[in-house]
Structure formats: structure tokens, C-alpha cells
Amino acid sequence: MDFKAILCSALSAASGLDEDQLGGMIETPPNPEIGDLALPCFKLAKTFRKAPPAIAAELKEKLGEVEGFSRIEAVGGYLNFFTDKSAFARSVISRVLREGDKYGSSDEGAGRNVCVEYSSINIAKPFGIHHITTTVLGNSLKRIYDHLGFHTISINHLGDWGTQFGKMIVAYNLWGDREKIENGNSMRELVALYVKFHEEAEKHPELNDEARAAFHRIEMHEPADWALFQWFKEVTLKDVAKVYDLLGITFDSYNGESFYEDKMPAIIKELADKGISKVDKGMTIVDLSEYDMPPCIILKSDGSTIYATRDIAAAKYRKETYDFYKSLYVVAYQQNLHFRQFFKVLELMGYEWAKDCVHVNFGMISMEDMTFSTRKGNAIYLEDVLNTAIEKTLHIIEEKSPNLENKEEVARQVGVGALVFSVLYNNRIKDYTFSWEKSLNFEGETGPYAQYTYARACSVLRKAKEAAGTGIAMIDYSVLSDESSAALLRAIDTLPEAIRQAAEKYEPYLISRKVIEICSCFNKFYYDNRIMDDDAAVRAARLALTDAARTAIRVGLFLVGLEAPERM
Ligand code: ARG
């Protein structure tokens, strides 16, 4: 319920002033005993050429009764407003229960497409813990934009092009074991081959020449090499599907770098035709010195394209294919310069939509008790971290709730959720050190705590189900004006705004924090009040609030990427 908007329109009618102008003046008093909203009338002294107390008294007179407000007081130069707690409770609860899983959704994005690129793993390289942030942040943003009515296209921009694939072909032909790769941990087997190639190439540098030749054969689509190259991708994607399944993540497109290979010549020609690129020491570059950036390399001196060239082609392809309203790139801040460079090149090419491309960057993650290293072979695989989380959670559940059915399933939901939630609990740009102890704590500001609270609310409602006749009609909303009920209502009421802010700032943590706020308010409400009160109308009100809290928690958790088990 937007009390401020209601108030602005009433005040505007009473004073003749503009609603927006009034909106900018209305304040929230530091102490709710003074009022829930206040208009400091000294801000109007000039306009009305009167003393503030006189203005306050006069406005109060003209306003009369305002719907949604139980009391209006003129105190000194202030006009203070008290919201009608029953009306507020009714409005919040009925909205949540009416909207259900769509709570806080809107159609503001209707008819607009948003590309969300995330995860973007590299074939034959480890899908490591360092990829968790892009993966879960991107997934959350996709869900948030969907919730706001946008049509999202999730893209996994695979790192599947470059000379390393020549190395992979050579290594596979020399030492590869097809069956082992297909039936085992394919990605690890491929990474092992890659590592072996580097070890051997130190002793036998001629291997590098062979690798170059092999990559050239891929570029030429020589059938045998092309088939192997495709197969590397296929087995990798099948392997990483395990991780995506655990996380509940899907993609609409896996068009990676190789997909743009045949779109390169047109881009190179366009850059030359528009006079943007130039040849410098055998390389084709776009000079960006005017913008205080090093040049963006388009073609290396051997004529091959690079990462940036493919990104330019990919951006253009996405615009042409999806006609995006926004195109998000969820990629670590280490690549800030790369994105600034190629966004600038797009702008120089005359594409006004370059401004709609957004680099959603984020900080580094490290693990508290495992030395984090990307050195050859030392990567921490995301799959292992997820499985460890699940295992650790299973132990906790076995202690806490030995009689729980489907413990394994709940351990998956909670273990994975703990990890996801901890990554999305802070401002994305901050570097972050992951701690098992903190993330899996059922008491802290964690995923398990939120899920546990959700399960508690579910349990309350399950037990109350037999108590018939708790329909909305006989709810006595006035009993929800005590402090802890009111705080819970306010927390639930502000979730939709948190969702909108999260979309605008690309910051899911605004939602995870709101979820924690709702949960701690719910737990306080739960301890302070007897939900199963003897009075049916009181009981109905508290159950309805419990139901609204439960729904809001579930919606918030979903948007961050967590499942909500009903029993824990
Ligand atoms: N594959 C790259 C990596 O793992 C990330 C790709 C980022 N996306 C992009 N369009 N450049 O570092």
C-alpha cells in the first residue's frame, strides 16, 4: 500500500501544489510515535508567505479525513500522519495472498527483451569456484527481470575458440582415451590432457607447431578435426550440466566464441569502411587513446581474430537477433577494460544501442579453508564445492532432524542454497571470502536460516489447516497493530521495491537482505504472539500474516536462486 502516494494526492488537492513536489518534501519521522509520515511545513513558508505552524494547521483543516490514515496532527511546523494499521495490514496481506508467487511482479518490462550473459565457461578448462559468482548472479538477474515482465534471453558465451583447441587435438591424438573421457569426469579428463600438452611441449617445442597446424585445420573445418572439436564441446557441456542442474540453471543459448567466427569478416570490413580501424605494425587496431584507453586489437599480425573482435560481433548479433532493450554481461571486474574498450568501439561504429550494453562486474571470491589457486591442475571445481556443501548439510540435518523424510533432497536444496545465498548477500563488487561455517549456519544471515524460517511458517500453517473457517472475510486485521506484527508487515510490503531496486542496480543482495529482514521479523512475530489464539478472528489474522510472510520469503528466495523446502 503506497501511503505516500495516497497522501501526496490528498495534499495536492488540499494545497494546489504539485504531487511530485510534495513527494520530495514528505519525510519519515525518526520515531513512529511522532507519526509514520510527516510534512515539514517550513518548506512551504515561502510559497504561502505564512508561518509554518499556521500552514500546518490550515492544511490539516482542509485535508479532513484521508483514506488509509487514522490520525493527522499539526505539531509546531509539522503535519504528522499516522497510517491506519488495520487498513495497512489488510492491504499488504491481501495483495501477497492474491499475487502468490507473482508477488512483487509487474509488467513494466512487457514487450522488452533483455539479454543476460553469464557463466560463460571455457571448454577444456576447469569450471571452477571462480565461476560461481557469474553463474549465480546472472541467474538471479534473469529471474528478477523475468519477474518484472521482461523477456530474458540467457546466454552462455562459451570460450570455445582459440589456439588451445589445436593443442587439445594434438594432445588427444597422442594420449587421449575416448572412453575415459566419455564415461568419466569429461572436463577433468580434457583439462588433464591440456596440462599434459604443456608439460610435454616444454620438452618438445615442435608440439606447438603441430598445435598451430591443428587449429588451422579446425578453422578450415577439416572433417576429422572439426568433429573432434565439436565432441570436446559436447562432452564438456554434458559434464557441466551436472552443476547447472544442481543450481537449477538453464540457458536459452550456448552460442560461444566459435559461433561468431564466420561473422568476423563482415565486422572487420565494417570497421575499415567506417574508417574506425587502422593497421599498426601489422595488426588491425582501433585507436582509443582519445578515450584514455589502450588500442582495441581487432586482428593480430598473423591475421587471426581475438576475444574482443568476437565480442563486437556477438553484441551486434544479439542486437539484430533479440532487439534487446538491455544486454547484460555478468563478468568479473578483471575485464573492466575489455568491456570499456569494445563498448566504445560499438559506439564509434555508430551504434546508439552501445549505451544499452552493461558490464555487470563483480569481485573475486576466495575460499577460507582451501588455498585458492588457478595454477595448472590446482583448480577448485565448482562441482566439488557444491557436493561438499550438500554433504556437510546432510550431516547437520541428520543431527537436527533425524526423522525428516527425503533428507538427501533437502540437503541438496539447503547446501546449494547456502552457497548461492552467501555469494549473493553482499554488494557484488566486493571481494569475498567464502566460509563454510558462516554460510551453513542455521542462525546467521544465511540461506539455511531463511529456508528454516520458511519451513517453520509452512509448519505453522500445516498444523492450523484443520482449524476450519479461517477465510479472509473474518480476519480481524486490527490485531496486527502490535510492534512485531507491524514490523513484519512493513518488511513484506517493501519486498517489491527491493526487487525493483535490485533490477535497476543489478544487485540481488538487495533482495537477499530483504528476505533476511522478513525472516527475522517473522521469527520475532512468532515468539511474541500466540498464533493459534482461541479467538478465531485473531487466529485468522495471525495465520494470514504467517501465510503472507511465507509467500514473500519463497518469492525472495526464488529470485536469488534458492529453492524453499517445506520441511526441514
Ligand atoms: N569465457 C570468459 C572467461 O571465463 C568469459 C567470457 C565473458 N563474456 C564475454 N562476452 N566476453 O573468462
Coordinates of C-alpha atoms and ligand atoms in Angstrom, one line a residue:
M1 CA 0.0 0.0 0.0
D2 CA 1.6 3.2 -1.1
F3 CA 0.6 5.6 1.7
K4 CA 2.9 8.3 0.5
A5 CA 1.2 8.3 -2.9
I6 CA -2.2 8.5 -1.3
L7 CA -1.0 11.3 0.9
C8 CA 0.6 13.3 -1.9
S9 CA -2.6 13.2 -4.0
A10 CA -4.7 14.3 -1.0
L11 CA -2.3 17.0 -0.1
S12 CA -2.1 18.2 -3.6
A13 CA -5.9 18.5 -3.8
A14 CA -5.9 20.4 -0.5
S15 CA -3.0 22.8 -1.3
G16 CA -3.0 23.2 -5.0
L17 CA 0.7 22.1 -5.1
D18 CA 2.2 19.6 -7.4
E19 CA 2.2 16.0 -6.3
D20 CA 5.8 15.3 -7.2
Q21 CA 6.9 18.5 -5.3
L22 CA 5.1 17.3 -2.2
G23 CA 6.5 13.9 -2.6
G24 CA 10.0 15.3 -2.3
M25 CA 9.1 17.1 0.9
I26 CA 7.4 14.3 2.8
E27 CA 9.6 12.6 5.4
T28 CA 9.6 9.6 7.6
P29 CA 9.9 10.7 11.2
P30 CA 12.8 9.0 13.1
N31 CA 10.3 7.7 15.7
P32 CA 7.0 6.2 14.7
E33 CA 5.4 7.7 17.8
I34 CA 5.6 11.1 16.2
G35 CA 4.0 9.8 13.1
D36 CA 4.5 7.4 10.1
L37 CA 4.9 10.2 7.7
A38 CA 5.4 14.0 8.1
L39 CA 5.3 17.1 6.1
P40 CA 7.7 19.8 7.4
C41 CA 5.7 22.9 6.6
F42 CA 8.7 25.4 6.9
K43 CA 9.5 24.2 3.3
L44 CA 6.2 25.8 2.3
A45 CA 6.7 29.1 4.2
K46 CA 7.9 31.0 1.1
T47 CA 5.2 29.7 -1.1
F48 CA 2.4 30.6 1.3
R49 CA 4.0 33.5 3.0
K50 CA 2.9 32.2 6.3
A51 CA 4.5 30.8 9.5
P52 CA 4.9 27.1 9.4
P53 CA 2.6 26.3 12.3
A54 CA -0.2 28.3 10.6
I55 CA 0.4 26.4 7.4
A56 CA 0.3 23.0 9.2
A57 CA -3.0 23.9 11.0
E58 CA -4.6 25.2 7.8
L59 CA -3.7 22.1 5.8
K60 CA -5.0 19.8 8.5
E61 CA -8.2 21.7 8.3
K62 CA -8.5 21.4 4.5
L63 CA -7.5 17.7 4.4
G64 CA -10.2 16.4 6.7
E65 CA -10.1 12.6 6.7
V66 CA -7.7 10.8 4.4
E67 CA -8.3 7.2 3.5
G68 CA -5.6 4.9 4.9
F69 CA -4.8 7.3 7.7
S70 CA -6.2 7.0 11.2
R71 CA -4.9 10.3 12.6
I72 CA -3.4 13.6 11.4
E73 CA -1.8 16.0 13.8
A74 CA -0.4 19.5 13.4
V75 CA 2.5 19.9 15.8
G76 CA 4.6 23.1 15.6
G77 CA 5.6 23.5 11.9
Y78 CA 5.0 19.8 11.2
L79 CA 2.0 18.0 9.9
N80 CA 2.2 14.4 11.1
F81 CA 0.3 11.4 9.7
F82 CA -0.5 8.1 11.3
T83 CA -1.3 5.3 9.0
D84 CA -4.3 3.1 9.7
K85 CA -2.6 -0.1 10.8
S86 CA -5.7 -2.2 10.0
A87 CA -6.0 -0.9 6.5
F88 CA -2.3 -1.3 6.0
A89 CA -2.4 -4.9 7.2
R90 CA -5.4 -5.7 5.1
S91 CA -3.8 -4.2 2.0
V92 CA -0.4 -5.9 2.4
I93 CA -1.8 -9.3 3.2
S94 CA -4.5 -9.4 0.6
R95 CA -2.0 -8.3 -2.1
V96 CA 0.5 -11.0 -1.2
L97 CA -2.1 -13.7 -1.0
R98 CA -3.7 -12.6 -4.2
E99 CA -0.4 -12.4 -6.1
G100 CA 1.2 -15.5 -4.6
D101 CA 4.4 -16.5 -6.5
K102 CA 3.9 -13.3 -8.6
Y103 CA 4.2 -11.1 -5.5
G104 CA 6.2 -8.0 -6.4
S105 CA 6.0 -8.8 -10.1
S106 CA 5.0 -6.2 -12.7
D107 CA 4.6 -5.7 -16.4
E108 CA 6.9 -2.8 -16.6
G109 CA 9.1 -4.9 -18.9
A110 CA 6.4 -6.1 -21.2
G111 CA 7.5 -6.2 -24.8
R112 CA 11.1 -5.6 -24.0
N113 CA 13.9 -8.1 -24.3
V114 CA 16.9 -8.3 -22.0
C115 CA 20.0 -10.4 -22.9
V116 CA 21.7 -11.8 -19.8
E117 CA 25.1 -13.4 -20.5
Y118 CA 26.5 -15.3 -17.6
S119 CA 28.6 -18.3 -16.6
S120 CA 30.4 -18.3 -20.0
I121 CA 32.7 -21.2 -19.2
N122 CA 35.7 -22.2 -21.2
I123 CA 35.8 -25.6 -22.9
A124 CA 38.5 -27.9 -21.7
K125 CA 39.3 -25.5 -18.8
P126 CA 38.1 -26.1 -15.3
F127 CA 34.6 -24.9 -14.3
G128 CA 36.0 -23.7 -11.1
I129 CA 34.8 -21.9 -7.9
H130 CA 35.8 -18.6 -9.5
H131 CA 32.9 -19.1 -11.9
I132 CA 30.3 -19.3 -9.2
T133 CA 29.6 -15.6 -9.0
T134 CA 28.9 -15.0 -12.7
T135 CA 26.8 -18.2 -12.7
V136 CA 24.5 -17.4 -9.7
L137 CA 24.5 -13.6 -10.2
G138 CA 23.4 -14.0 -13.8
N139 CA 20.8 -16.5 -13.0
S140 CA 19.3 -14.2 -10.3
L141 CA 19.3 -11.2 -12.6
K142 CA 17.5 -13.3 -15.2
R143 CA 14.8 -14.3 -12.7
I144 CA 14.5 -10.7 -11.4
Y145 CA 14.0 -9.3 -14.9
D146 CA 11.5 -12.1 -15.8
H147 CA 9.6 -11.2 -12.6
L148 CA 9.3 -7.6 -13.8
G149 CA 7.8 -8.7 -17.1
F150 CA 10.8 -8.5 -19.3
H151 CA 11.5 -11.3 -21.7
T152 CA 15.0 -12.5 -20.9
I153 CA 17.4 -14.5 -23.1
S154 CA 20.1 -16.3 -21.0
I155 CA 23.3 -16.8 -22.9
N156 CA 26.3 -18.9 -22.0
H157 CA 29.0 -17.3 -24.2
L158 CA 31.3 -20.4 -24.3
G159 CA 35.0 -19.9 -24.5
D160 CA 35.3 -22.4 -27.4
W161 CA 37.7 -20.8 -29.8
G162 CA 41.4 -20.2 -30.0
T163 CA 44.7 -22.0 -30.5
Q164 CA 44.2 -24.0 -27.3
F165 CA 41.9 -26.2 -29.3
G166 CA 44.8 -27.1 -31.7
K167 CA 46.7 -28.2 -28.6
M168 CA 43.7 -30.3 -27.5
I169 CA 43.6 -32.0 -30.8
V170 CA 47.3 -32.8 -30.7
A171 CA 47.1 -34.0 -27.1
Y172 CA 44.0 -36.1 -27.7
N173 CA 45.5 -37.8 -30.8
L174 CA 48.6 -38.6 -28.8
W175 CA 47.3 -39.6 -25.4
G176 CA 43.5 -39.4 -25.3
D177 CA 41.3 -42.2 -24.2
R178 CA 37.8 -41.7 -25.7
E179 CA 36.1 -44.0 -23.3
K180 CA 37.6 -42.5 -20.2
I181 CA 36.6 -39.0 -21.4
E182 CA 33.1 -40.0 -22.3
N183 CA 32.4 -42.0 -19.2
G184 CA 34.3 -40.2 -16.5
N185 CA 34.6 -36.6 -15.5
S186 CA 34.9 -35.4 -19.0
M187 CA 36.0 -31.9 -18.2
R188 CA 38.7 -33.1 -15.8
E189 CA 40.0 -35.6 -18.4
L190 CA 40.2 -32.8 -21.0
V191 CA 41.9 -30.5 -18.6
A192 CA 44.4 -33.2 -17.8
L193 CA 45.2 -33.6 -21.5
Y194 CA 45.7 -29.9 -21.8
V195 CA 48.0 -29.8 -18.8
K196 CA 50.0 -32.8 -20.2
F197 CA 50.3 -30.9 -23.5
H198 CA 52.0 -28.0 -21.8
E199 CA 54.4 -30.3 -19.9
E200 CA 55.4 -32.2 -23.0
A201 CA 55.7 -29.1 -25.1
E202 CA 58.4 -27.8 -22.8
K203 CA 60.5 -30.7 -23.7
H204 CA 59.3 -31.0 -27.3
P205 CA 58.6 -27.5 -28.6
E206 CA 57.7 -28.8 -32.0
L207 CA 54.3 -29.8 -30.5
N208 CA 53.4 -26.2 -30.6
D209 CA 53.8 -26.1 -34.3
E210 CA 51.6 -29.2 -34.6
A211 CA 49.0 -27.5 -32.4
R212 CA 49.0 -24.4 -34.7
A213 CA 48.5 -26.6 -37.7
A214 CA 45.7 -28.5 -35.9
F215 CA 43.9 -25.3 -35.0
H216 CA 44.3 -24.2 -38.6
R217 CA 42.5 -27.4 -39.7
I218 CA 39.7 -26.6 -37.2
E219 CA 39.4 -23.1 -38.8
M220 CA 39.2 -24.8 -42.2
H221 CA 36.5 -27.2 -40.9
E222 CA 38.6 -30.3 -41.8
P223 CA 36.1 -33.0 -41.0
A224 CA 38.1 -35.1 -38.6
D225 CA 39.4 -32.2 -36.6
W226 CA 36.1 -30.3 -36.7
A227 CA 34.3 -33.4 -35.4
L228 CA 36.8 -33.7 -32.5
F229 CA 36.4 -30.1 -31.7
Q230 CA 32.7 -30.4 -31.5
W231 CA 33.0 -33.5 -29.5
F232 CA 35.1 -31.7 -26.9
K233 CA 32.3 -29.3 -26.5
E234 CA 29.6 -31.9 -26.4
V235 CA 31.2 -33.9 -23.6
T236 CA 32.1 -30.8 -21.6
L237 CA 28.5 -29.5 -21.8
K238 CA 27.2 -32.8 -20.7
D239 CA 29.6 -32.8 -17.8
V240 CA 28.8 -29.2 -16.6
A241 CA 25.1 -29.9 -16.9
K242 CA 25.5 -31.7 -13.5
V243 CA 26.4 -28.3 -12.0
Y244 CA 23.7 -26.4 -13.7
D245 CA 21.2 -29.0 -12.7
L246 CA 22.2 -28.7 -9.1
L247 CA 21.8 -25.0 -9.3
G248 CA 18.6 -25.1 -11.2
I249 CA 20.0 -23.1 -14.0
T250 CA 19.2 -23.2 -17.7
F251 CA 20.3 -21.3 -20.8
D252 CA 18.5 -20.2 -23.9
S253 CA 21.7 -20.1 -25.9
Y254 CA 25.1 -21.6 -25.8
N255 CA 26.4 -19.6 -28.7
G256 CA 30.0 -19.1 -27.8
E257 CA 33.0 -17.6 -29.4
S258 CA 33.2 -20.1 -32.2
F259 CA 29.7 -19.2 -33.3
Y260 CA 30.9 -15.8 -34.4
E261 CA 33.9 -17.0 -36.4
D262 CA 32.0 -16.7 -39.7
K263 CA 30.7 -13.3 -38.7
M264 CA 34.2 -11.8 -38.4
P265 CA 34.9 -10.7 -42.0
A266 CA 31.8 -8.5 -42.1
I267 CA 32.9 -6.8 -38.8
I268 CA 36.4 -6.3 -40.0
K269 CA 35.2 -4.8 -43.2
E270 CA 32.7 -2.6 -41.5
L271 CA 35.4 -1.2 -39.1
A272 CA 37.6 -0.5 -42.1
D273 CA 34.8 1.0 -44.2
K274 CA 33.8 3.3 -41.5
G275 CA 37.4 4.4 -41.0
I276 CA 37.5 3.3 -37.4
S277 CA 40.3 0.7 -37.6
K278 CA 43.8 1.1 -38.9
V279 CA 46.8 -1.1 -39.5
D280 CA 49.6 -0.7 -37.0
K281 CA 52.7 -2.8 -37.0
G282 CA 50.9 -5.5 -39.0
M283 CA 47.9 -5.5 -36.5
T284 CA 44.5 -4.1 -37.1
I285 CA 43.5 -1.9 -34.2
V286 CA 41.1 0.7 -33.1
D287 CA 43.0 3.6 -31.6
L288 CA 41.3 4.6 -28.3
S289 CA 44.0 7.0 -27.0
E290 CA 41.5 9.8 -27.2
Y291 CA 39.5 8.0 -24.6
D292 CA 42.5 7.2 -22.4
M293 CA 42.5 3.5 -23.3
P294 CA 44.9 1.3 -25.0
P295 CA 44.0 0.3 -28.5
C296 CA 41.4 -2.4 -29.1
I297 CA 43.1 -5.1 -31.2
I298 CA 40.9 -6.5 -33.9
L299 CA 43.3 -8.7 -35.8
K300 CA 46.7 -9.9 -34.6
S301 CA 49.6 -9.7 -37.0
D302 CA 49.1 -13.3 -38.1
G303 CA 45.6 -12.2 -39.2
S304 CA 43.7 -14.1 -36.5
T305 CA 40.8 -12.5 -34.6
I306 CA 40.8 -12.2 -30.9
Y307 CA 38.4 -12.2 -28.0
A308 CA 37.4 -8.5 -28.5
T309 CA 36.6 -9.0 -32.2
R310 CA 34.3 -11.8 -31.3
D311 CA 32.6 -9.7 -28.6
I312 CA 31.9 -7.0 -31.1
A313 CA 30.3 -9.5 -33.5
A314 CA 28.4 -11.1 -30.6
A315 CA 27.0 -7.7 -29.4
K316 CA 25.8 -6.9 -32.9
Y317 CA 24.3 -10.3 -33.4
R318 CA 22.4 -10.0 -30.1
K319 CA 21.0 -6.7 -31.2
E320 CA 20.0 -8.0 -34.6
T321 CA 18.6 -11.2 -33.2
Y322 CA 16.9 -10.1 -30.0
D323 CA 16.5 -6.4 -30.4
F324 CA 17.4 -6.0 -26.8
Y325 CA 16.4 -3.2 -24.5
K326 CA 19.5 -4.1 -22.5
S327 CA 22.3 -6.5 -22.9
L328 CA 24.0 -7.5 -19.6
Y329 CA 27.4 -9.1 -19.3
V330 CA 28.0 -10.7 -15.9
V331 CA 31.8 -10.9 -15.9
A332 CA 34.4 -10.3 -13.2
Y333 CA 35.9 -6.8 -12.8
Q334 CA 39.3 -8.0 -14.1
Q335 CA 37.7 -7.5 -17.5
N336 CA 36.6 -3.9 -16.9
L337 CA 39.0 -2.5 -19.5
H338 CA 38.0 -5.1 -22.1
F339 CA 34.3 -4.1 -21.8
R340 CA 35.0 -0.4 -21.8
Q341 CA 37.1 -0.9 -25.0
F342 CA 34.7 -2.8 -27.0
F343 CA 31.6 -0.9 -25.9
K344 CA 33.5 2.2 -27.1
V345 CA 34.2 0.6 -30.4
L346 CA 30.5 -0.2 -30.8
E347 CA 29.8 3.4 -30.1
L348 CA 32.3 4.6 -32.7
M349 CA 30.7 2.3 -35.2
G350 CA 27.6 4.5 -34.8
Y351 CA 25.5 2.1 -32.8
E352 CA 23.5 4.1 -30.4
W353 CA 22.5 0.9 -28.6
A354 CA 26.0 0.6 -27.3
K355 CA 24.8 2.5 -24.3
D356 CA 22.4 -0.4 -23.5
C357 CA 25.2 -2.8 -23.1
V358 CA 26.1 -3.1 -19.4
H359 CA 29.1 -4.8 -17.9
V360 CA 27.7 -6.2 -14.6
N361 CA 31.0 -6.7 -12.9
F362 CA 31.8 -8.3 -9.6
G363 CA 34.7 -9.0 -7.1
M364 CA 36.8 -12.0 -6.5
I365 CA 35.9 -15.0 -4.4
S366 CA 38.3 -17.0 -2.3
M367 CA 37.8 -19.9 0.0
E368 CA 38.7 -19.7 3.6
D369 CA 40.0 -23.2 4.1
M370 CA 41.2 -24.2 0.7
T371 CA 44.0 -22.3 -0.9
F372 CA 42.5 -20.9 -4.0
S373 CA 44.7 -21.2 -7.0
T374 CA 44.1 -21.4 -10.7
R375 CA 47.6 -22.7 -11.3
K376 CA 47.7 -25.7 -13.6
G377 CA 45.7 -28.6 -12.2
N378 CA 45.1 -26.9 -8.9
A379 CA 41.7 -25.5 -9.7
I380 CA 38.8 -26.0 -7.2
Y381 CA 36.0 -27.4 -9.2
L382 CA 32.6 -25.9 -8.5
E383 CA 31.1 -29.3 -8.7
D384 CA 33.2 -30.4 -5.8
V385 CA 32.4 -27.4 -3.7
L386 CA 28.6 -27.9 -4.3
N387 CA 28.9 -31.6 -3.4
T388 CA 30.8 -30.7 -0.2
A389 CA 28.1 -28.2 0.7
I390 CA 25.5 -30.9 0.2
E391 CA 27.4 -33.4 2.3
K392 CA 28.0 -31.0 5.1
T393 CA 24.4 -30.1 5.2
L394 CA 23.3 -33.7 5.3
H395 CA 25.3 -34.1 8.5
I396 CA 23.7 -31.1 10.0
I397 CA 20.2 -32.3 9.1
E398 CA 20.9 -35.8 10.4
E399 CA 21.6 -34.2 13.8
K400 CA 18.9 -31.6 13.8
S401 CA 16.0 -33.5 12.2
P402 CA 16.8 -37.2 12.2
N403 CA 13.2 -38.1 11.3
L404 CA 12.9 -35.9 8.2
E405 CA 11.8 -37.6 5.1
N406 CA 13.8 -37.2 1.9
K407 CA 16.9 -35.8 3.8
E408 CA 19.0 -36.1 0.6
E409 CA 16.8 -33.8 -1.4
V410 CA 16.6 -31.3 1.4
A411 CA 20.3 -31.4 1.9
R412 CA 20.7 -30.5 -1.8
Q413 CA 18.3 -27.6 -1.6
V414 CA 19.9 -26.3 1.6
G415 CA 23.5 -27.0 0.8
V416 CA 23.4 -25.5 -2.6
G417 CA 21.3 -22.7 -1.3
A418 CA 23.8 -21.9 1.4
L419 CA 26.5 -21.3 -1.2
V420 CA 24.3 -19.3 -3.6
F421 CA 22.9 -17.1 -0.8
S422 CA 26.3 -16.3 0.6
V423 CA 27.6 -15.2 -2.8
L424 CA 24.6 -13.0 -3.3
Y425 CA 24.5 -11.5 0.2
N426 CA 26.9 -8.6 -0.5
N427 CA 27.4 -5.8 -2.9
R428 CA 28.7 -7.6 -6.0
I429 CA 31.8 -5.5 -6.4
K430 CA 33.3 -6.6 -3.1
D431 CA 35.9 -9.3 -3.0
Y432 CA 34.5 -12.1 -0.9
T433 CA 36.0 -14.9 1.2
F434 CA 33.8 -17.9 1.5
S435 CA 33.5 -19.6 4.8
W436 CA 31.7 -22.9 5.4
E437 CA 31.0 -22.2 8.9
K438 CA 29.3 -18.8 8.2
S439 CA 27.4 -20.0 5.2
L440 CA 26.0 -23.1 6.7
N441 CA 25.0 -21.6 10.0
F442 CA 21.2 -22.0 10.5
E443 CA 21.2 -19.0 12.8
G444 CA 23.1 -16.3 10.9
E445 CA 22.1 -14.2 7.9
T446 CA 22.2 -17.2 5.7
G447 CA 20.3 -19.2 3.1
P448 CA 19.7 -22.1 5.6
Y449 CA 18.3 -19.6 8.1
A450 CA 15.9 -18.2 5.6
Q451 CA 14.9 -21.7 4.4
Y452 CA 14.4 -22.8 8.0
T453 CA 12.2 -19.9 8.7
Y454 CA 10.2 -20.7 5.6
A455 CA 9.8 -24.3 6.7
R456 CA 8.7 -23.0 10.2
A457 CA 6.0 -20.9 8.6
C458 CA 4.9 -23.8 6.5
S459 CA 4.7 -26.0 9.6
V460 CA 2.5 -23.4 11.4
L461 CA 0.1 -23.3 8.5
R462 CA 0.0 -27.1 8.2
K463 CA -0.9 -27.5 11.8
A464 CA -3.5 -24.9 11.6
K465 CA -5.1 -26.3 8.5
E466 CA -7.6 -28.4 10.4
A467 CA -8.9 -25.3 12.1
A468 CA -11.6 -24.5 9.6
G469 CA -13.1 -21.2 8.9
T470 CA -10.0 -19.0 8.6
G471 CA -11.3 -17.3 5.4
I472 CA -10.2 -13.8 4.7
A473 CA -13.7 -12.4 5.4
M474 CA -13.5 -13.0 9.1
I475 CA -10.0 -11.7 9.7
D476 CA -9.6 -9.1 12.4
Y477 CA -6.8 -7.0 10.9
S478 CA -6.7 -4.7 13.9
V479 CA -4.9 -7.3 16.0
L480 CA -1.9 -6.9 13.7
S481 CA -1.0 -3.4 15.0
D482 CA 1.4 -4.6 17.7
E483 CA 5.0 -3.7 17.1
S484 CA 6.3 -7.1 15.8
S485 CA 3.3 -7.7 13.5
A486 CA 3.7 -4.2 12.1
A487 CA 7.4 -4.6 11.6
L488 CA 6.8 -7.8 9.7
L489 CA 4.1 -6.2 7.6
R490 CA 6.5 -3.3 6.7
A491 CA 9.2 -5.8 5.7
I492 CA 6.9 -7.7 3.5
D493 CA 5.5 -4.6 2.0
T494 CA 8.9 -3.3 0.9
L495 CA 10.0 -6.5 -0.9
P496 CA 8.5 -5.3 -4.3
E497 CA 10.6 -2.1 -4.0
A498 CA 13.7 -4.2 -3.2
I499 CA 13.1 -6.2 -6.3
R500 CA 12.8 -3.1 -8.5
Q501 CA 16.0 -1.7 -7.0
A502 CA 17.8 -5.0 -7.5
A503 CA 17.0 -4.9 -11.2
E504 CA 17.9 -1.3 -11.5
K505 CA 21.3 -1.7 -9.8
Y506 CA 21.9 -5.3 -10.9
E507 CA 22.2 -6.1 -7.2
P508 CA 20.4 -9.2 -6.0
Y509 CA 21.8 -8.7 -2.5
L510 CA 19.1 -6.1 -2.0
I511 CA 16.6 -9.0 -2.2
S512 CA 18.6 -11.4 0.0
R513 CA 18.9 -8.8 2.7
K514 CA 15.2 -8.1 2.5
V515 CA 14.5 -11.8 2.8
I516 CA 16.6 -11.9 6.0
E517 CA 14.7 -8.9 7.3
I518 CA 11.4 -10.6 6.6
C519 CA 12.6 -13.8 8.3
S520 CA 13.9 -12.1 11.4
C521 CA 10.7 -10.1 11.7
F522 CA 8.7 -13.3 11.2
N523 CA 10.6 -15.1 14.0
K524 CA 10.1 -12.2 16.3
F525 CA 6.4 -12.1 15.5
Y526 CA 6.3 -15.9 16.1
Y527 CA 7.8 -15.6 19.5
D528 CA 5.8 -12.5 20.6
N529 CA 2.4 -13.7 19.5
R530 CA 0.3 -16.7 20.1
I531 CA -0.7 -17.6 16.5
M532 CA -3.2 -20.3 17.4
D533 CA -5.1 -17.9 19.6
D534 CA -8.5 -19.0 21.0
D535 CA -10.2 -16.1 19.3
A536 CA -10.9 -17.2 15.7
A537 CA -10.6 -13.7 14.2
V538 CA -7.3 -13.2 15.9
R539 CA -6.1 -16.6 14.9
A540 CA -7.2 -15.9 11.3
A541 CA -5.3 -12.6 11.2
R542 CA -2.1 -14.2 12.5
L543 CA -2.3 -17.1 10.2
A544 CA -2.9 -14.8 7.2
L545 CA 0.2 -12.8 8.2
T546 CA 2.1 -16.1 8.5
D547 CA 0.9 -17.1 5.1
A548 CA 1.9 -13.7 3.6
A549 CA 5.4 -13.9 5.2
R550 CA 5.8 -17.5 3.9
T551 CA 4.9 -16.4 0.3
A552 CA 7.2 -13.4 0.4
I553 CA 10.1 -15.5 1.7
R554 CA 9.6 -18.0 -1.1
V555 CA 9.4 -15.3 -3.8
G556 CA 12.5 -13.6 -2.5
L557 CA 14.5 -16.9 -2.3
F558 CA 13.4 -17.9 -5.8
L559 CA 14.6 -14.6 -7.2
V560 CA 18.0 -15.1 -5.6
G561 CA 18.1 -18.6 -7.0
L562 CA 17.2 -20.8 -4.0
E563 CA 14.6 -23.5 -3.5
A564 CA 12.4 -23.4 -0.5
P565 CA 11.8 -26.8 1.1
E566 CA 8.5 -27.1 3.1
R567 CA 10.0 -29.2 5.8
M568 CA 13.5 -29.1 7.3
Ligands
ARG1 N1 34.9 -17.2 -21.0 C1 35.4 -16.0 -20.4 C2 36.1 -16.4 -19.1 O1 35.9 -17.4 -18.5 C3 34.3 -15.0 -20.0 C4 33.5 -14.5 -21.1 C5 32.9 -13.2 -20.8 N2 32.0 -12.8 -21.8 C6 32.3 -12.0 -22.9 N3 31.3 -11.7 -23.7 N4 33.5 -11.6 -23.1 O2 37.0 -15.6 -18.6

